[in-house]
Amino acid sequence: MHALIDTIRIRVHARDSISEAGILAQLRHQPEVDLAGPDTQETVALAVLDQADDEAVQWLRSLHRADGVPVVLVIGQLDPRTLVPVVESGVCGVLRRAEATPERLVRAVRAAAEGNGDLPQELVRHLLDHVSQLGQYLLRPRGLSFAGLTARERDVLQLVADGLSTREVANQLSYSERTIKTIIQDLTTRLHMRNRTQAVAYAVRNGWI
């Protein structure tokens, strides 16, 4: 007796009928996948493209925003430079068309359904390089980080976390007490926290300090 397999309801979206038919043929007999009907909601959207130009990225974004579903992209050619807008559009999995076997399609779809990503290793490396360059050339010169905190805000939170009073923090950083109070008040408001203790706990939990 075989164990029951949790099926994932998908809908295939393609810019041409031939591409759609090809992917459907790959998936039609996969027991892990259920093809969504016209009146049912899919769990994952499976998009098929030849290449990711600006118009295609807008199309991907509309697929994701329509129902908030994760998108897996099967693509013929993908320039690594277009990976960032593709990911920003809601795509969490990318497969090159030549690699889109039934098994790989199912694996990518299941990863998306479980809230995970599935990207080729060289594309992950490119994405990480892009993030590093963004921090180095755009955020850091402005005193910002990916946490959305300035260096001064991080210093204040770190000292508050160490148990220093407002006056002690001011003396340590050579600011007025009023400036420190303003920084803390701005932080608690922006982070939607009630007080400095909650703000510190939130920052620690997220690895900001």
PDB file of C-alpha atoms in Angstrom:
ATOM      1  CA  MET A   1       0.000   0.000   0.000  1.00  0.00           C
ATOM      2  CA  HIS A   2       1.508   3.344  -1.095  1.00  0.00           C
ATOM      3  CA  ALA A   3       1.542   6.383   1.190  1.00  0.00           C
ATOM      4  CA  LEU A   4      -0.674   9.227   0.115  1.00  0.00           C
ATOM      5  CA  ILE A   5       1.181  12.061  -1.613  1.00  0.00           C
ATOM      6  CA  ASP A   6       0.212  15.650  -0.849  1.00  0.00           C
ATOM      7  CA  THR A   7      -0.605  17.159  -4.204  1.00  0.00           C
ATOM      8  CA  ILE A   8       0.220  20.712  -5.230  1.00  0.00           C
ATOM      9  CA  ARG A   9      -2.319  22.538  -7.346  1.00  0.00           C
ATOM     10  CA  ILE A  10      -0.594  24.489 -10.112  1.00  0.00           C
ATOM     11  CA  ARG A  11      -1.605  26.572 -13.065  1.00  0.00           C
ATOM     12  CA  VAL A  12       0.608  26.865 -16.140  1.00  0.00           C
ATOM     13  CA  HIS A  13       0.904  30.349 -17.671  1.00  0.00           C
ATOM     14  CA  ALA A  14       2.675  30.753 -21.009  1.00  0.00           C
ATOM     15  CA  ARG A  15       2.902  33.469 -23.638  1.00  0.00           C
ATOM     16  CA  ASP A  16       2.286  30.893 -26.388  1.00  0.00           C
ATOM     17  CA  SER A  17       0.165  27.765 -26.615  1.00  0.00           C
ATOM     18  CA  ILE A  18       3.018  25.483 -27.745  1.00  0.00           C
ATOM     19  CA  SER A  19       5.087  26.214 -24.615  1.00  0.00           C
ATOM     20  CA  GLU A  20       2.050  25.692 -22.421  1.00  0.00           C
ATOM     21  CA  ALA A  21       1.235  22.364 -24.072  1.00  0.00           C
ATOM     22  CA  GLY A  22       4.831  21.177 -23.644  1.00  0.00           C
ATOM     23  CA  ILE A  23       4.906  21.864 -19.896  1.00  0.00           C
ATOM     24  CA  LEU A  24       1.438  20.388 -19.395  1.00  0.00           C
ATOM     25  CA  ALA A  25       2.568  17.220 -21.156  1.00  0.00           C
ATOM     26  CA  GLN A  26       5.519  16.981 -18.745  1.00  0.00           C
ATOM     27  CA  LEU A  27       3.318  17.313 -15.673  1.00  0.00           C
ATOM     28  CA  ARG A  28       0.067  15.653 -16.605  1.00  0.00           C
ATOM     29  CA  HIS A  29       1.030  12.240 -15.224  1.00  0.00           C
ATOM     30  CA  GLN A  30       2.914  13.405 -12.129  1.00  0.00           C
ATOM     31  CA  PRO A  31       0.961  12.276  -9.038  1.00  0.00           C
ATOM     32  CA  GLU A  32       2.406  15.078  -6.894  1.00  0.00           C
ATOM     33  CA  VAL A  33       0.832  17.740  -9.104  1.00  0.00           C
ATOM     34  CA  ASP A  34      -2.787  18.690  -9.632  1.00  0.00           C
ATOM     35  CA  LEU A  35      -3.554  20.969 -12.583  1.00  0.00           C
ATOM     36  CA  ALA A  36      -5.906  23.743 -11.467  1.00  0.00           C
ATOM     37  CA  GLY A  37      -9.183  24.052 -13.293  1.00  0.00           C
ATOM     38  CA  PRO A  38     -10.791  27.329 -14.398  1.00  0.00           C
ATOM     39  CA  ASP A  39     -12.702  27.725 -11.116  1.00  0.00           C
ATOM     40  CA  THR A  40     -10.004  26.566  -8.674  1.00  0.00           C
ATOM     41  CA  GLN A  41      -7.191  28.481  -7.009  1.00  0.00           C
ATOM     42  CA  GLU A  42      -3.646  27.326  -7.683  1.00  0.00           C
ATOM     43  CA  THR A  43      -1.015  26.947  -4.964  1.00  0.00           C
ATOM     44  CA  VAL A  44       1.863  27.734  -7.331  1.00  0.00           C
ATOM     45  CA  ALA A  45       1.912  29.544 -10.663  1.00  0.00           C
ATOM     46  CA  LEU A  46       4.222  27.975 -13.256  1.00  0.00           C
ATOM     47  CA  ALA A  47       5.266  30.569 -15.828  1.00  0.00           C
ATOM     48  CA  VAL A  48       6.966  29.798 -19.151  1.00  0.00           C
ATOM     49  CA  LEU A  49       9.027  32.365 -21.075  1.00  0.00           C
ATOM     50  CA  ASP A  50      11.638  32.510 -23.792  1.00  0.00           C
ATOM     51  CA  GLN A  51      13.482  35.416 -22.147  1.00  0.00           C
ATOM     52  CA  ALA A  52      12.918  37.946 -19.386  1.00  0.00           C
ATOM     53  CA  ASP A  53      12.633  41.400 -20.931  1.00  0.00           C
ATOM     54  CA  ASP A  54      10.863  44.332 -19.251  1.00  0.00           C
ATOM     55  CA  GLU A  55       7.466  43.330 -20.578  1.00  0.00           C
ATOM     56  CA  ALA A  56       7.928  39.753 -19.376  1.00  0.00           C
ATOM     57  CA  VAL A  57       8.921  40.946 -15.891  1.00  0.00           C
ATOM     58  CA  GLN A  58       5.726  43.012 -15.707  1.00  0.00           C
ATOM     59  CA  TRP A  59       3.761  39.916 -16.748  1.00  0.00           C
ATOM     60  CA  LEU A  60       5.437  37.850 -14.011  1.00  0.00           C
ATOM     61  CA  ARG A  61       4.639  40.534 -11.465  1.00  0.00           C
ATOM     62  CA  SER A  62       0.984  40.475 -12.475  1.00  0.00           C
ATOM     63  CA  LEU A  63       0.847  36.683 -12.041  1.00  0.00           C
ATOM     64  CA  HIS A  64       2.194  36.961  -8.515  1.00  0.00           C
ATOM     65  CA  ARG A  65       0.070  39.929  -7.483  1.00  0.00           C
ATOM     66  CA  ALA A  66      -3.167  38.506  -8.868  1.00  0.00           C
ATOM     67  CA  ASP A  67      -3.538  36.006  -6.011  1.00  0.00           C
ATOM     68  CA  GLY A  68      -0.283  36.362  -4.077  1.00  0.00           C
ATOM     69  CA  VAL A  69       0.866  32.924  -5.200  1.00  0.00           C
ATOM     70  CA  PRO A  70       4.580  32.045  -5.573  1.00  0.00           C
ATOM     71  CA  VAL A  71       5.810  31.799  -9.153  1.00  0.00           C
ATOM     72  CA  VAL A  72       8.162  29.214 -10.651  1.00  0.00           C
ATOM     73  CA  LEU A  73       9.700  30.331 -13.936  1.00  0.00           C
ATOM     74  CA  VAL A  74      10.723  28.031 -16.789  1.00  0.00           C
ATOM     75  CA  ILE A  75      12.792  30.076 -19.215  1.00  0.00           C
ATOM     76  CA  GLY A  76      14.710  29.535 -22.425  1.00  0.00           C
ATOM     77  CA  GLN A  77      17.433  32.134 -21.881  1.00  0.00           C
ATOM     78  CA  LEU A  78      18.122  34.095 -18.709  1.00  0.00           C
ATOM     79  CA  ASP A  79      20.658  36.894 -18.569  1.00  0.00           C
ATOM     80  CA  PRO A  80      21.986  36.963 -14.983  1.00  0.00           C
ATOM     81  CA  ARG A  81      21.591  40.749 -15.038  1.00  0.00           C
ATOM     82  CA  THR A  82      17.819  40.334 -15.251  1.00  0.00           C
ATOM     83  CA  LEU A  83      17.687  37.975 -12.256  1.00  0.00           C
ATOM     84  CA  VAL A  84      17.066  40.704  -9.678  1.00  0.00           C
ATOM     85  CA  PRO A  85      13.924  42.163 -11.334  1.00  0.00           C
ATOM     86  CA  VAL A  86      12.716  38.595 -11.985  1.00  0.00           C
ATOM     87  CA  VAL A  87      13.047  37.696  -8.291  1.00  0.00           C
ATOM     88  CA  GLU A  88      11.499  41.009  -7.252  1.00  0.00           C
ATOM     89  CA  SER A  89       8.472  40.205  -9.429  1.00  0.00           C
ATOM     90  CA  GLY A  90       7.561  37.264  -7.156  1.00  0.00           C
ATOM     91  CA  VAL A  91       9.524  34.444  -8.794  1.00  0.00           C
ATOM     92  CA  CYS A  92      11.012  32.048  -6.229  1.00  0.00           C
ATOM     93  CA  GLY A  93      12.135  29.275  -8.554  1.00  0.00           C
ATOM     94  CA  VAL A  94      13.930  29.362 -11.910  1.00  0.00           C
ATOM     95  CA  LEU A  95      14.510  26.465 -14.301  1.00  0.00           C
ATOM     96  CA  ARG A  96      16.101  26.635 -17.714  1.00  0.00           C
ATOM     97  CA  ARG A  97      13.836  25.061 -20.278  1.00  0.00           C
ATOM     98  CA  ALA A  98      16.471  22.449 -21.209  1.00  0.00           C
ATOM     99  CA  GLU A  99      16.570  21.277 -17.571  1.00  0.00           C
ATOM    100  CA  ALA A 100      12.801  21.216 -17.041  1.00  0.00           C
ATOM    101  CA  THR A 101      12.290  17.468 -16.717  1.00  0.00           C
ATOM    102  CA  PRO A 102       9.146  16.308 -14.915  1.00  0.00           C
ATOM    103  CA  GLU A 103      11.175  15.513 -11.797  1.00  0.00           C
ATOM    104  CA  ARG A 104      12.864  18.941 -11.712  1.00  0.00           C
ATOM    105  CA  LEU A 105       9.567  20.703 -12.324  1.00  0.00           C
ATOM    106  CA  VAL A 106       7.938  18.866  -9.436  1.00  0.00           C
ATOM    107  CA  ARG A 107      10.887  19.605  -7.144  1.00  0.00           C
ATOM    108  CA  ALA A 108      10.797  23.330  -7.945  1.00  0.00           C
ATOM    109  CA  VAL A 109       7.022  23.512  -7.551  1.00  0.00           C
ATOM    110  CA  ARG A 110       7.140  21.714  -4.200  1.00  0.00           C
ATOM    111  CA  ALA A 111       9.891  24.042  -2.954  1.00  0.00           C
ATOM    112  CA  ALA A 112       7.761  27.053  -3.916  1.00  0.00           C
ATOM    113  CA  ALA A 113       4.677  25.592  -2.205  1.00  0.00           C
ATOM    114  CA  GLU A 114       6.717  25.129   0.982  1.00  0.00           C
ATOM    115  CA  GLY A 115       7.965  28.723   0.899  1.00  0.00           C
ATOM    116  CA  ASN A 116      11.454  27.902  -0.355  1.00  0.00           C
ATOM    117  CA  GLY A 117      13.452  28.957  -3.406  1.00  0.00           C
ATOM    118  CA  ASP A 118      15.002  26.944  -6.207  1.00  0.00           C
ATOM    119  CA  LEU A 119      17.617  28.768  -8.276  1.00  0.00           C
ATOM    120  CA  PRO A 120      20.586  27.494 -10.316  1.00  0.00           C
ATOM    121  CA  GLN A 121      23.789  27.797  -8.288  1.00  0.00           C
ATOM    122  CA  GLU A 122      25.458  30.255 -10.652  1.00  0.00           C
ATOM    123  CA  LEU A 123      22.394  32.520 -10.475  1.00  0.00           C
ATOM    124  CA  VAL A 124      22.437  32.418  -6.672  1.00  0.00           C
ATOM    125  CA  ARG A 125      26.082  33.491  -6.789  1.00  0.00           C
ATOM    126  CA  HIS A 126      25.219  36.371  -9.115  1.00  0.00           C
ATOM    127  CA  LEU A 127      22.353  37.451  -6.854  1.00  0.00           C
ATOM    128  CA  LEU A 128      24.631  37.439  -3.791  1.00  0.00           C
ATOM    129  CA  ASP A 129      27.241  39.469  -5.676  1.00  0.00           C
ATOM    130  CA  HIS A 130      24.550  41.992  -6.590  1.00  0.00           C
ATOM    131  CA  VAL A 131      23.431  42.285  -2.960  1.00  0.00           C
ATOM    132  CA  SER A 132      27.031  42.784  -1.844  1.00  0.00           C
ATOM    133  CA  GLN A 133      27.592  45.536  -4.417  1.00  0.00           C
ATOM    134  CA  LEU A 134      24.330  47.199  -3.447  1.00  0.00           C
ATOM    135  CA  GLY A 135      25.478  47.404   0.158  1.00  0.00           C
ATOM    136  CA  GLN A 136      28.983  48.556  -0.764  1.00  0.00           C
ATOM    137  CA  TYR A 137      28.177  51.241  -3.321  1.00  0.00           C
ATOM    138  CA  LEU A 138      24.666  52.406  -2.449  1.00  0.00           C
ATOM    139  CA  LEU A 139      23.788  51.829   1.210  1.00  0.00           C
ATOM    140  CA  ARG A 140      27.056  52.149   3.112  1.00  0.00           C
ATOM    141  CA  PRO A 141      28.046  55.549   1.607  1.00  0.00           C
ATOM    142  CA  ARG A 142      24.694  56.805   2.960  1.00  0.00           C
ATOM    143  CA  GLY A 143      25.281  55.265   6.376  1.00  0.00           C
ATOM    144  CA  LEU A 144      22.557  52.644   5.840  1.00  0.00           C
ATOM    145  CA  SER A 145      22.366  48.871   6.002  1.00  0.00           C
ATOM    146  CA  PHE A 146      19.932  46.226   4.774  1.00  0.00           C
ATOM    147  CA  ALA A 147      18.335  46.333   8.209  1.00  0.00           C
ATOM    148  CA  GLY A 148      17.256  49.894   7.459  1.00  0.00           C
ATOM    149  CA  LEU A 149      19.317  51.252  10.373  1.00  0.00           C
ATOM    150  CA  THR A 150      21.982  53.902  10.181  1.00  0.00           C
ATOM    151  CA  ALA A 151      25.342  53.307  11.832  1.00  0.00           C
ATOM    152  CA  ARG A 152      24.363  55.814  14.540  1.00  0.00           C
ATOM    153  CA  GLU A 153      21.087  53.991  15.233  1.00  0.00           C
ATOM    154  CA  ARG A 154      22.905  50.679  15.530  1.00  0.00           C
ATOM    155  CA  ASP A 155      25.423  52.227  17.950  1.00  0.00           C
ATOM    156  CA  VAL A 156      22.632  53.632  20.117  1.00  0.00           C
ATOM    157  CA  LEU A 157      20.721  50.355  20.199  1.00  0.00           C
ATOM    158  CA  GLN A 158      23.891  48.409  21.011  1.00  0.00           C
ATOM    159  CA  LEU A 159      24.698  50.650  23.976  1.00  0.00           C
ATOM    160  CA  VAL A 160      21.103  50.541  25.223  1.00  0.00           C
ATOM    161  CA  ALA A 161      21.285  46.747  24.946  1.00  0.00           C
ATOM    162  CA  ASP A 162      24.460  46.878  27.067  1.00  0.00           C
ATOM    163  CA  GLY A 163      22.436  48.547  29.814  1.00  0.00           C
ATOM    164  CA  LEU A 164      23.583  52.150  29.471  1.00  0.00           C
ATOM    165  CA  SER A 165      21.232  54.982  30.393  1.00  0.00           C
ATOM    166  CA  THR A 166      20.308  57.739  27.958  1.00  0.00           C
ATOM    167  CA  ARG A 167      22.889  60.046  29.559  1.00  0.00           C
ATOM    168  CA  GLU A 168      25.593  57.388  29.413  1.00  0.00           C
ATOM    169  CA  VAL A 169      24.816  56.655  25.755  1.00  0.00           C
ATOM    170  CA  ALA A 170      25.010  60.386  25.005  1.00  0.00           C
ATOM    171  CA  ASN A 171      28.364  60.698  26.745  1.00  0.00           C
ATOM    172  CA  GLN A 172      29.729  57.584  25.028  1.00  0.00           C
ATOM    173  CA  LEU A 173      28.769  58.813  21.554  1.00  0.00           C
ATOM    174  CA  SER A 174      29.380  62.525  22.193  1.00  0.00           C
ATOM    175  CA  TYR A 175      25.774  63.509  21.481  1.00  0.00           C
ATOM    176  CA  SER A 176      23.267  65.432  23.567  1.00  0.00           C
ATOM    177  CA  GLU A 177      20.732  63.527  25.630  1.00  0.00           C
ATOM    178  CA  ARG A 178      18.000  65.107  23.531  1.00  0.00           C
ATOM    179  CA  THR A 179      19.540  63.685  20.339  1.00  0.00           C
ATOM    180  CA  ILE A 180      19.696  60.190  21.853  1.00  0.00           C
ATOM    181  CA  LYS A 181      16.084  60.428  23.020  1.00  0.00           C
ATOM    182  CA  THR A 182      15.034  61.509  19.526  1.00  0.00           C
ATOM    183  CA  ILE A 183      16.919  58.618  17.910  1.00  0.00           C
ATOM    184  CA  ILE A 184      15.296  56.102  20.269  1.00  0.00           C
ATOM    185  CA  GLN A 185      11.842  57.593  19.790  1.00  0.00           C
ATOM    186  CA  ASP A 186      12.218  57.518  15.994  1.00  0.00           C
ATOM    187  CA  LEU A 187      13.366  53.893  16.135  1.00  0.00           C
ATOM    188  CA  THR A 188      10.523  52.683  18.348  1.00  0.00           C
ATOM    189  CA  THR A 189       8.000  54.465  16.122  1.00  0.00           C
ATOM    190  CA  ARG A 190       9.473  53.082  12.899  1.00  0.00           C
ATOM    191  CA  LEU A 191       9.691  49.546  14.270  1.00  0.00           C
ATOM    192  CA  HIS A 192       6.173  49.794  15.758  1.00  0.00           C
ATOM    193  CA  MET A 193       7.499  49.071  19.250  1.00  0.00           C
ATOM    194  CA  ARG A 194       6.140  50.499  22.512  1.00  0.00           C
ATOM    195  CA  ASN A 195       9.468  51.243  24.177  1.00  0.00           C
ATOM    196  CA  ARG A 196      13.240  50.978  23.895  1.00  0.00           C
ATOM    197  CA  THR A 197      13.323  47.524  25.497  1.00  0.00           C
ATOM    198  CA  GLN A 198      11.078  46.109  22.793  1.00  0.00           C
ATOM    199  CA  ALA A 199      13.116  47.867  20.108  1.00  0.00           C
ATOM    200  CA  VAL A 200      16.347  46.343  21.431  1.00  0.00           C
ATOM    201  CA  ALA A 201      14.789  42.883  21.668  1.00  0.00           C
ATOM    202  CA  TYR A 202      13.513  43.190  18.100  1.00  0.00           C
ATOM    203  CA  ALA A 203      16.919  44.278  16.804  1.00  0.00           C
ATOM    204  CA  VAL A 204      18.696  41.433  18.606  1.00  0.00           C
ATOM    205  CA  ARG A 205      16.169  38.866  17.346  1.00  0.00           C
ATOM    206  CA  ASN A 206      16.732  39.988  13.769  1.00  0.00           C
ATOM    207  CA  GLY A 207      20.513  40.031  14.073  1.00  0.00           C
ATOM    208  CA  TRP A 208      20.834  43.790  13.614  1.00  0.00           C
ATOM    209  CA  ILE A 209      23.007  44.291  16.673  1.00  0.00           C
TER     210      ILE A 209
END
